[in-house]
Tab-separated table of C-alpha atoms in Angstrom:
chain	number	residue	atom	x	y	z
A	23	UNK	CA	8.484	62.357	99.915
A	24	UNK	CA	6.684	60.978	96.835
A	25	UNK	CA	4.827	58.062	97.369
A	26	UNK	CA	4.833	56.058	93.885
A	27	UNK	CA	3.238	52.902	92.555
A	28	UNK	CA	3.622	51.189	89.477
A	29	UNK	CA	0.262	49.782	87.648
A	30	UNK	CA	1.293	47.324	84.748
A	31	UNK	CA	-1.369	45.624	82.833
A	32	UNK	CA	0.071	41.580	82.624
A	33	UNK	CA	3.006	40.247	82.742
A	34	UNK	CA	2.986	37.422	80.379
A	35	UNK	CA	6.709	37.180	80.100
A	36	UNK	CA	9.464	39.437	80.641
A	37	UNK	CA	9.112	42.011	77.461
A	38	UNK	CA	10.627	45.398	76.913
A	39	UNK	CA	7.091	46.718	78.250
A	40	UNK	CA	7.865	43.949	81.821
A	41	UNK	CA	11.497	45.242	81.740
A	42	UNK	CA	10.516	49.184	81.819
A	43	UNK	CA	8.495	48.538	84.813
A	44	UNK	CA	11.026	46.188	86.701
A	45	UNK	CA	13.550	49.094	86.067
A	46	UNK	CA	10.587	52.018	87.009
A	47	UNK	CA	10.296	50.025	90.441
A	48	UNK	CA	13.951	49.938	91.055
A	49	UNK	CA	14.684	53.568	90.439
A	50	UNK	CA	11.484	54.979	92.214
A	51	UNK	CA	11.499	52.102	95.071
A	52	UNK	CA	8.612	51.356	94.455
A	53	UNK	CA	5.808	48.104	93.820
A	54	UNK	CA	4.334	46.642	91.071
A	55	UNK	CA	0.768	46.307	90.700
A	56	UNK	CA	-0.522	43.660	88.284
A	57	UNK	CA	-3.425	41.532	86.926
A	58	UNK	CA	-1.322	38.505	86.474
A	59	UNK	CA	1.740	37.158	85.967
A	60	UNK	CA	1.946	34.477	83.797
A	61	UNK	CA	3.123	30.713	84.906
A	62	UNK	CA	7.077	30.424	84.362
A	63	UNK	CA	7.936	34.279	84.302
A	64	UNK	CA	10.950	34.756	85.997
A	65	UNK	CA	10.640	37.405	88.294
A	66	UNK	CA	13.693	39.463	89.994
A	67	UNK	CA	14.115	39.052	93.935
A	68	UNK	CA	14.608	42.758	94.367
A	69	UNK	CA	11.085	43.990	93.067
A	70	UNK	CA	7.523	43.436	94.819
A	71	UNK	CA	5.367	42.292	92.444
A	72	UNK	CA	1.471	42.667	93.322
A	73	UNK	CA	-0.557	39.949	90.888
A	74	UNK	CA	-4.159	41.197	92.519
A	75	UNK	CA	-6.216	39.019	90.681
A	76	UNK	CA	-3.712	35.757	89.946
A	77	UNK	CA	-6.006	33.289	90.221
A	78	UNK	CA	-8.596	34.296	87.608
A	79	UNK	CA	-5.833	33.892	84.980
A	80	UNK	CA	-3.671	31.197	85.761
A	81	UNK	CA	-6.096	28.935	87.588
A	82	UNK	CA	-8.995	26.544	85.797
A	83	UNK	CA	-11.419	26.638	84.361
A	84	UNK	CA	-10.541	30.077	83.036
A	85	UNK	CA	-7.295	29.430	82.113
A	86	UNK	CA	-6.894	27.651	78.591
A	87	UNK	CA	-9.931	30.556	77.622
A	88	UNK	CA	-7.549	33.430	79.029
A	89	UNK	CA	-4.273	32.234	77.977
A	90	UNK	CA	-5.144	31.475	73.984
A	91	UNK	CA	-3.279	34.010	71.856
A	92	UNK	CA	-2.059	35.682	74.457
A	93	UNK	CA	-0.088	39.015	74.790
A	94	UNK	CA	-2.932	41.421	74.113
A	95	UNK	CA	-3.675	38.865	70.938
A	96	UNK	CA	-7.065	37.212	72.628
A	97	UNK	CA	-10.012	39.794	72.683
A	98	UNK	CA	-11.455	37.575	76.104
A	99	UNK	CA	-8.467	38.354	77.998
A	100	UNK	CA	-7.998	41.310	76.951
A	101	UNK	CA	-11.125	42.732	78.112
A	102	UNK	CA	-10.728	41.226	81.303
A	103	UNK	CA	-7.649	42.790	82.227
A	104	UNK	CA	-9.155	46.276	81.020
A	105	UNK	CA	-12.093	45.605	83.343
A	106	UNK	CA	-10.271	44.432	86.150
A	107	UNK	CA	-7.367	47.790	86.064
A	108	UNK	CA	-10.213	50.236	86.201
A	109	UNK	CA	-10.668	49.455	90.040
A	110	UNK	CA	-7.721	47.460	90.507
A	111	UNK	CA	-6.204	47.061	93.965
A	112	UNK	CA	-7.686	48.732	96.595
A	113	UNK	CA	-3.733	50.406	98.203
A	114	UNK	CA	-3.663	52.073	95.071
A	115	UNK	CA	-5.233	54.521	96.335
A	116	UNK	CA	-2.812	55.141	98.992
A	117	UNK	CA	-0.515	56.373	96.343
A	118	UNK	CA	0.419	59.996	96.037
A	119	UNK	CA	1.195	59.158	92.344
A	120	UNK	CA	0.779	56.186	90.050
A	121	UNK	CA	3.394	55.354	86.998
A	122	UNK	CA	1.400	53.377	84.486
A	123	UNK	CA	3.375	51.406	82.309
A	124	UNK	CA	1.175	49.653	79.464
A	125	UNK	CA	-1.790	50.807	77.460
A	126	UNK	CA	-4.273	49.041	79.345
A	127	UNK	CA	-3.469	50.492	82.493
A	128	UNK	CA	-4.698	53.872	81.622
A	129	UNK	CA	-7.964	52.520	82.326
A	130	UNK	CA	-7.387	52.806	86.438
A	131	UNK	CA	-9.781	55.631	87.631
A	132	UNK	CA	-7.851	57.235	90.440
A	133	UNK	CA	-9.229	59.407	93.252
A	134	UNK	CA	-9.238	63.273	92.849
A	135	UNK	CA	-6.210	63.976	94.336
A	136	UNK	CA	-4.007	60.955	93.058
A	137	UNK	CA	-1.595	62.159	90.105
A	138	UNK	CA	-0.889	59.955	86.991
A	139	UNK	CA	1.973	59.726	85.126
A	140	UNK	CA	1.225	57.247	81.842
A	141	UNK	CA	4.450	55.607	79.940
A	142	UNK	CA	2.314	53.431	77.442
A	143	UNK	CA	4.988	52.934	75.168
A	144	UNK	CA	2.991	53.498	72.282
A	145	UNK	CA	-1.086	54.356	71.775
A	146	UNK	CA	-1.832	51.062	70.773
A	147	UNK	CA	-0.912	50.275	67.349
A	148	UNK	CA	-3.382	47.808	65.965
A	149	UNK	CA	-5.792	50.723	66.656
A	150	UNK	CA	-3.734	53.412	64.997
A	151	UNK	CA	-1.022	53.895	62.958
A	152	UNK	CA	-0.713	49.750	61.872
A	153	UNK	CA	-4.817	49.606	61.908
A	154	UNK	CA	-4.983	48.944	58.408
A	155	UNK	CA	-2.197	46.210	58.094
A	156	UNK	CA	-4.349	43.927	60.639
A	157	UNK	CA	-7.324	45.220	58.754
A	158	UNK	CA	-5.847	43.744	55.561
A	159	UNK	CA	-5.635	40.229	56.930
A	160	UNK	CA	-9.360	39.849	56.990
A	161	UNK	CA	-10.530	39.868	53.646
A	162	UNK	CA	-14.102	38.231	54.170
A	163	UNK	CA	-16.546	41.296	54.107
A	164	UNK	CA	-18.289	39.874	57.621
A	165	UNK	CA	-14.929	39.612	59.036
A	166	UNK	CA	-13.910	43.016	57.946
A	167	UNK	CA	-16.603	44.855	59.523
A	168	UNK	CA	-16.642	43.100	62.519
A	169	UNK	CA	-12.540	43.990	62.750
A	170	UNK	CA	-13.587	47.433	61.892
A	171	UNK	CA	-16.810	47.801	64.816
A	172	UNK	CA	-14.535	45.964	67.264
A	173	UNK	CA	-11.441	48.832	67.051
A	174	UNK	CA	-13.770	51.759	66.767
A	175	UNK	CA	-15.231	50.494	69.970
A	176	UNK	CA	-11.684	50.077	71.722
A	177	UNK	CA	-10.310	53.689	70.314
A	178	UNK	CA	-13.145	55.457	71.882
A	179	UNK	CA	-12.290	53.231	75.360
A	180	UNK	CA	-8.483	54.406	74.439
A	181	UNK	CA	-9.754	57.524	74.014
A	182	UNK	CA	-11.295	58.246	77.106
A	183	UNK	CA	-9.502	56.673	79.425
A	184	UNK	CA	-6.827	60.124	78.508
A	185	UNK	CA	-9.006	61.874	81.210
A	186	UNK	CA	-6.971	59.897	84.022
A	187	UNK	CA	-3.708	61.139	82.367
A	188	UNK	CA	-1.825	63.926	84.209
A	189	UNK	CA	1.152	63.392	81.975
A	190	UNK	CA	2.068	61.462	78.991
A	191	UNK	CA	5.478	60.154	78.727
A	192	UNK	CA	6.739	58.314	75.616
A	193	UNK	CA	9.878	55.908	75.322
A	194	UNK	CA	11.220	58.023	72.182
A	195	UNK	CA	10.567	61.403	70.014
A	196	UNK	CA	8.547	58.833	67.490
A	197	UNK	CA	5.935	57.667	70.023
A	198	UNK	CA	5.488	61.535	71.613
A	199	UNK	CA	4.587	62.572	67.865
A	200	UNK	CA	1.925	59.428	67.898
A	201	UNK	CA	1.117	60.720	71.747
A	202	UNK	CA	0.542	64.502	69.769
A	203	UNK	CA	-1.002	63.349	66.632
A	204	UNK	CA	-3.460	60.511	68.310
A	205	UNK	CA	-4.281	61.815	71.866
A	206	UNK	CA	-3.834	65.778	70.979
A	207	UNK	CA	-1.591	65.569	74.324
A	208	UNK	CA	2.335	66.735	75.018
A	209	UNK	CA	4.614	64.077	76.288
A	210	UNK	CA	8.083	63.952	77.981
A	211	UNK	CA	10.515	61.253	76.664
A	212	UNK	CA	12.310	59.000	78.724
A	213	UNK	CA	14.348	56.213	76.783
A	214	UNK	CA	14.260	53.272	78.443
A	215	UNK	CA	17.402	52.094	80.113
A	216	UNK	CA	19.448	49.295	78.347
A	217	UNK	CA	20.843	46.189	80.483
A	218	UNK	CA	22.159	43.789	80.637
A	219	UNK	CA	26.136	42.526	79.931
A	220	UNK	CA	26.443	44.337	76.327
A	221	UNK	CA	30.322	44.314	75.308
A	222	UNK	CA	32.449	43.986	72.339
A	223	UNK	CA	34.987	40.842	71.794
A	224	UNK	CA	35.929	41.847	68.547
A	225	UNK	CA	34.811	40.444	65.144
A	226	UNK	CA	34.074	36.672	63.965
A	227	UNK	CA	32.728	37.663	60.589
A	228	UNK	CA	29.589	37.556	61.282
A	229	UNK	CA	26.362	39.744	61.175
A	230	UNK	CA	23.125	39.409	63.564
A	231	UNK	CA	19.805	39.815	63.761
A	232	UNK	CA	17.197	38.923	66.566
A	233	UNK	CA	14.259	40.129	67.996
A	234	UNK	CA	10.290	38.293	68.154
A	235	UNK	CA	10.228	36.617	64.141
A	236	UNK	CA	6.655	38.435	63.703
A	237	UNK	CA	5.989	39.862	60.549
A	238	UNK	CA	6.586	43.640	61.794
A	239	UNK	CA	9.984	42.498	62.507
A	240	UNK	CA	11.002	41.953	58.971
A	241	UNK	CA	13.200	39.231	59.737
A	242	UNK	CA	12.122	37.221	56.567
A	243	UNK	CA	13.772	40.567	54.536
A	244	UNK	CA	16.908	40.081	55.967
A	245	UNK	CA	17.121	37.107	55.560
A	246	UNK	CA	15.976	37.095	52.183
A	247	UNK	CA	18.365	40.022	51.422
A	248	UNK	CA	21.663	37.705	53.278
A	249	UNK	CA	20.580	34.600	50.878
A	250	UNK	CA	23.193	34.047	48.270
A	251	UNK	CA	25.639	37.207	49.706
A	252	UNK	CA	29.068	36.117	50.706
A	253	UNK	CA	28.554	37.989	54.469
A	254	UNK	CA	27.496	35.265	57.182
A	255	UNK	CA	23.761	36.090	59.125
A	256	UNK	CA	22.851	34.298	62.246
A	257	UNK	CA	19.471	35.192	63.366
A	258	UNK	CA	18.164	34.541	66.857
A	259	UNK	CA	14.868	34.799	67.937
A	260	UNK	CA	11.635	32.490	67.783
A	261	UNK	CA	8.139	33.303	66.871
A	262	UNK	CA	5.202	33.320	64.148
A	263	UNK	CA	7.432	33.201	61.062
A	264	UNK	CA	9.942	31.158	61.638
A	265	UNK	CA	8.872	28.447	59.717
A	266	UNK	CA	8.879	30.807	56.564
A	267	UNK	CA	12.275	32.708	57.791
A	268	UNK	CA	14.084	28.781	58.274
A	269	UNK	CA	12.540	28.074	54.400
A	270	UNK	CA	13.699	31.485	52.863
A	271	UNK	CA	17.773	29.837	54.677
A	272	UNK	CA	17.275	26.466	52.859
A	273	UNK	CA	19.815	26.020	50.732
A	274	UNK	CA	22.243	28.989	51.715
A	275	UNK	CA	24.768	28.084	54.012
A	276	UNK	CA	25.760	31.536	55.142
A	277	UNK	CA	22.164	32.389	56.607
A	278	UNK	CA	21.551	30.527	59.948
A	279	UNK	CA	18.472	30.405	62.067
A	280	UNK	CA	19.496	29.549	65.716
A	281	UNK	CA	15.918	30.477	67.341
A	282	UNK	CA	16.068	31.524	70.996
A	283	UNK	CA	19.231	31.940	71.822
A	284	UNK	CA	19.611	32.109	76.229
A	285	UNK	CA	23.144	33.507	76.271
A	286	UNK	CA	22.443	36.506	73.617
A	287	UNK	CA	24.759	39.185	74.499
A	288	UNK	CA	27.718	36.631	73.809
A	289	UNK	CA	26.547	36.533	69.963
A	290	UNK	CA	26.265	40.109	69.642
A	291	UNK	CA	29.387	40.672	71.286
A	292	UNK	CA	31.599	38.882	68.204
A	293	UNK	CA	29.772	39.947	65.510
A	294	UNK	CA	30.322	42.466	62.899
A	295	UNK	CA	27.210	44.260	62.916
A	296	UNK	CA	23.599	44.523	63.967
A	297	UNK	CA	21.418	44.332	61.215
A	298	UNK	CA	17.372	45.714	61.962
A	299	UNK	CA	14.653	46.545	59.659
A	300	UNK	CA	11.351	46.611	61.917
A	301	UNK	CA	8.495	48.635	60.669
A	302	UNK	CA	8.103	51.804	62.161
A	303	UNK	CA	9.766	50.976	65.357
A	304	UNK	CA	8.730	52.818	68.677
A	305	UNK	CA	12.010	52.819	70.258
A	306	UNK	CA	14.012	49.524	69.479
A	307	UNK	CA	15.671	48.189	71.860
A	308	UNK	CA	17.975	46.254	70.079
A	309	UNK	CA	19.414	49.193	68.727
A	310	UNK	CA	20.230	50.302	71.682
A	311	UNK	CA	21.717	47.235	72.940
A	312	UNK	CA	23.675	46.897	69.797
A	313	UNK	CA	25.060	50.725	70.044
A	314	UNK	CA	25.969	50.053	74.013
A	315	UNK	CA	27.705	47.075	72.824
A	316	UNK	CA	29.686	49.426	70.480
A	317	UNK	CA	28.450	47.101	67.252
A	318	UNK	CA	27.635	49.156	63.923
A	319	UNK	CA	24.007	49.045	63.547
A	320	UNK	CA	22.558	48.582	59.460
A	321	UNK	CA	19.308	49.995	60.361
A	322	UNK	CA	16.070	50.626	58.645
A	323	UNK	CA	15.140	54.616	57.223
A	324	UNK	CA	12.402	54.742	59.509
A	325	UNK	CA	10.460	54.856	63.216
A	326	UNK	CA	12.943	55.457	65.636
A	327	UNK	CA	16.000	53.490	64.149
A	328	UNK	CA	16.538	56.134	61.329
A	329	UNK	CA	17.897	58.273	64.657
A	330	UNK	CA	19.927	55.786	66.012
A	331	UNK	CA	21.504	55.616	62.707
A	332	UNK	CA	24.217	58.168	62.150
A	333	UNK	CA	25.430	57.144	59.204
A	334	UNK	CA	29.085	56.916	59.051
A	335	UNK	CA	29.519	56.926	62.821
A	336	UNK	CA	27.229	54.772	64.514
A	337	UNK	CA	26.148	52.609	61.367
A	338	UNK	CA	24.343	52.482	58.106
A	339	UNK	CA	20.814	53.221	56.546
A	340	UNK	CA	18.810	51.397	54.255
A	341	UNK	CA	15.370	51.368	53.191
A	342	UNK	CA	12.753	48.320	53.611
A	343	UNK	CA	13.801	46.192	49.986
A	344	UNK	CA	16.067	43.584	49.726
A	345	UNK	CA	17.657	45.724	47.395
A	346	UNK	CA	18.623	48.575	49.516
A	347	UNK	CA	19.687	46.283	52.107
A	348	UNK	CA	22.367	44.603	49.894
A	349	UNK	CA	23.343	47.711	48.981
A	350	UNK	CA	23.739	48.584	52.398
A	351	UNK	CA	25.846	45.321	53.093
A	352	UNK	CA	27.831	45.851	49.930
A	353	UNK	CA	28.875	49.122	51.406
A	354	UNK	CA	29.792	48.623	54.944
A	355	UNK	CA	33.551	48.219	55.834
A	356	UNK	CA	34.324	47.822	59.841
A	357	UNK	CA	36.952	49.870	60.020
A	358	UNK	CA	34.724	52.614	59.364
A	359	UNK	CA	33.365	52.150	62.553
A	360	UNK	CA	34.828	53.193	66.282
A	361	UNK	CA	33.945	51.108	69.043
A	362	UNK	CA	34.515	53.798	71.860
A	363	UNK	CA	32.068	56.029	69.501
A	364	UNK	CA	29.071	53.763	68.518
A	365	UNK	CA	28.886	53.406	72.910
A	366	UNK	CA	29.646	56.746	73.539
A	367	UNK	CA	26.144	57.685	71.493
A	368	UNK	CA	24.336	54.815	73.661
A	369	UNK	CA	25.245	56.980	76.639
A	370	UNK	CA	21.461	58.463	76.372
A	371	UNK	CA	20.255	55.032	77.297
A	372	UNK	CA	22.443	54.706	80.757
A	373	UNK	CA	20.117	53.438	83.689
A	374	UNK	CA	21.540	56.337	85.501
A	375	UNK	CA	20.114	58.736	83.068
A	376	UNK	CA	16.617	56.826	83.166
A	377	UNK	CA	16.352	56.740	87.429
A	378	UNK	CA	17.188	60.644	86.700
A	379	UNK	CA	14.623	61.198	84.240
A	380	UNK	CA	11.984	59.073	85.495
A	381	UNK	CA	12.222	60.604	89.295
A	382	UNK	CA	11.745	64.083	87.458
A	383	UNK	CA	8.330	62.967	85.661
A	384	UNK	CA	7.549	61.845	88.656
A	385	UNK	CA	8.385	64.544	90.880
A	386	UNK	CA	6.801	67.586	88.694
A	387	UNK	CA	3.499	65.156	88.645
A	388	UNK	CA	3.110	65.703	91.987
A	389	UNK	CA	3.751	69.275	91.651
A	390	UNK	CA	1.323	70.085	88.877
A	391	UNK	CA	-2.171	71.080	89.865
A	392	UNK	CA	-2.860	73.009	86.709
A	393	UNK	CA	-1.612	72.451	83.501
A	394	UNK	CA	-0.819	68.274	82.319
A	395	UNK	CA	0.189	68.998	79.171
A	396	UNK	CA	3.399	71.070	79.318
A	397	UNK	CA	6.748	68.832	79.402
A	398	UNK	CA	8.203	68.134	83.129
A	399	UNK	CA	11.631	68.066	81.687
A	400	UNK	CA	13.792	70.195	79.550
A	401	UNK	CA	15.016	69.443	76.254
A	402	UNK	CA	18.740	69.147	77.487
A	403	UNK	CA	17.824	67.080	80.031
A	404	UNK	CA	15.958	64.377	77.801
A	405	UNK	CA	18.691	62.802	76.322
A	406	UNK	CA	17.303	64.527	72.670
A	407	UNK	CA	18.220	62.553	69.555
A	408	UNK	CA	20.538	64.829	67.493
A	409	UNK	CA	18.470	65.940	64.535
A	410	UNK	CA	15.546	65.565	66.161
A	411	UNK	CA	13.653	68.624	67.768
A	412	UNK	CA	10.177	69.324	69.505
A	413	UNK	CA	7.572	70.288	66.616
């Protein structure tokens, strides 16, 4: 029998990147091994959680230095935690294979004979494919070329930390083409399973949005595009702009801004719709949540939501303007829409599909001795997006 480890980077809160591993560990049995795990992260009771070096980042002096702009934001910790995952714990190495979850974690050097499976959820994107969106924000020509000398020294680290990698899995067709285009490597694609208690109570009149209010989100869009319209919004959520997404509601009382809402599942349950927009999504989990719920989804024409979108059945399209999103509002009736249907097309995201898919990465790891680029699972076995194909 397999004997599997998880290695995830941090856990500085319980994110979709914390969630695929907690849900990894369950299906494979298996521990987690981590750098830290941040103070008042609720951990389940069912998982073993190894923080191996706890104390560096949660205990002074070290601390306030570590936890500024956290979440891969602060260049200090993040450093650290690359340094401190390329030896990591020494039972690693006990491990007949280790499933990375993270980007960072790709920098564990295993033994020969150790096999790596790597589910980074995306290559990272500040390096890639949104590099020149964060490059933007530093206009000051010093600035700017230290921005620029400080990625091209982290995509070469990215880049050759690939020689660890076995196989490459990705979290949707979206982030295996990134995987391809990027790394030059294949990838299998495992959706991460959805949980949680997702359910329809029918239909209050209202439509949702929610997710982290950062500006990739596009929250401030929809909400812009809501102001004035006779269709209610709530949004839920906290974060960076919601100062700017609470001043764009002033004044329109069909646009609230709730902020973190604990009992989420609830709200999505009587609303209308699910209304999304972020840019170039990897996977989007709220999608999924809001399909397994059986809620329409008004989604935006691109990343991975334009194929959750089957327009007509499991929602509507729109592309990233206020315009096209009133548009899309203006044209969306309900009882267009089939409950059974919209869940019936989340079935891809079942956890039982996910321990199923994840064992078989796992499994043909151990297997492979030759080639680690070739796919461990079929297409008809992956859960394939209709419309969407290998290329």
């Amino acid at each position: 029998m397999t004997d599997v480890a998880i290695l995830h980077d941090r856990f500085p809160g319980i994110g979709g990147g914390e969630a695929f591993a907690i849900e990894a560990a369950r299906a494979l049995d298996a521990p987690i091994y981590t750098t830290y795990v941040a103070r008042g992260t609720d951990l389940p009771d069912d998982v073993d959680v190894i923080a191996f070096r706890q104390s560096k980042y949660t205990s002074l002096p070290w601390r306030p230095l570590l936890e500024w702009k956290n979440e891969g934001m602060n260049p200090l910790e993040t450093l650290n935690v690359a340094l401190d995952l390329t030896d990591a714990h020494d039972d690693l190495l006990d491990y007949d294979v280790i499933l990375e979850s993270a980007p960072l974690s790709k920098g564990f050097v295993p033994d020969p004979d150790q096999r790596i499976v790597h589910y980074p959820h995306s290559p990272p994107r500040w390096l890639y494919d949104l590099y020149r969106d964060r490059l933007s924000s530093f206009r000051r020509p010093v600035a700017e070329a230290a921005v620029k000398a400080y990625a091209k020294c982290w995509r070469a680290l990215d880049k050759e930390a690939n020689d660890h990698v076995d196989r490459f899995v990705a979290n949707s067709e979206v982030v295996r083409d990134r995987i391809r285009r990027y790394y030059g490597r294949d990838a299998a694609v495992v959706y991460p399973p959805v949980t949680g208690d997702w359910r329809d109570e029918g239909d209050e009149g209202y439509f949702v949005a929610w997710s982290r209010l950062a500006p990739e989100k596009r929250i401030d869009l929809i909400a812009a595009a809501f102001a004035g319209l006779d269709e209610r919004l709530v949004i839920a959520g906290d974060g960076q702009q919601r100062e700017r997404i609470e001043a764009i509601a002033r004044g329109h009382d069909n646009v609230e801004v709730r902020g973190y809402v604990d009992d989420l599942e609830s709200l999505v349950a009587r609303a209308t719709a699910v209304v999304y927009a972020p840019k170039q999504e990897d996977f989007g989990l709220v999608g999924a949540e809001a399909m397994t719920a059986g809620k329409p989804l008004l989604g935006v024409d691109e990343g991975f939501t334009k194929y959750q979108v089957e327009e007509g059945t499991t929602g509507l399209l729109f592309e990233p303007t206020v315009d096209s999103l009133r548009d899309a509002v203006s044209r969306f009736d309900p009882d267009d829409f089939d409950p059974a249907e919209i869940r019936a097309r989340a079935s891809r995201y079942d956890r039982d599909r996910f321990e199923r898919d994840v064992r078989a990465v796992v499994e043909g790891a151990e297997g492979d001795e030759d080639d680690r680029t070739d796919d461990p699972l079929p297409v008809e076995e992956r859960g394939a997006v209709p419309g969407v194909t290998d290329r």
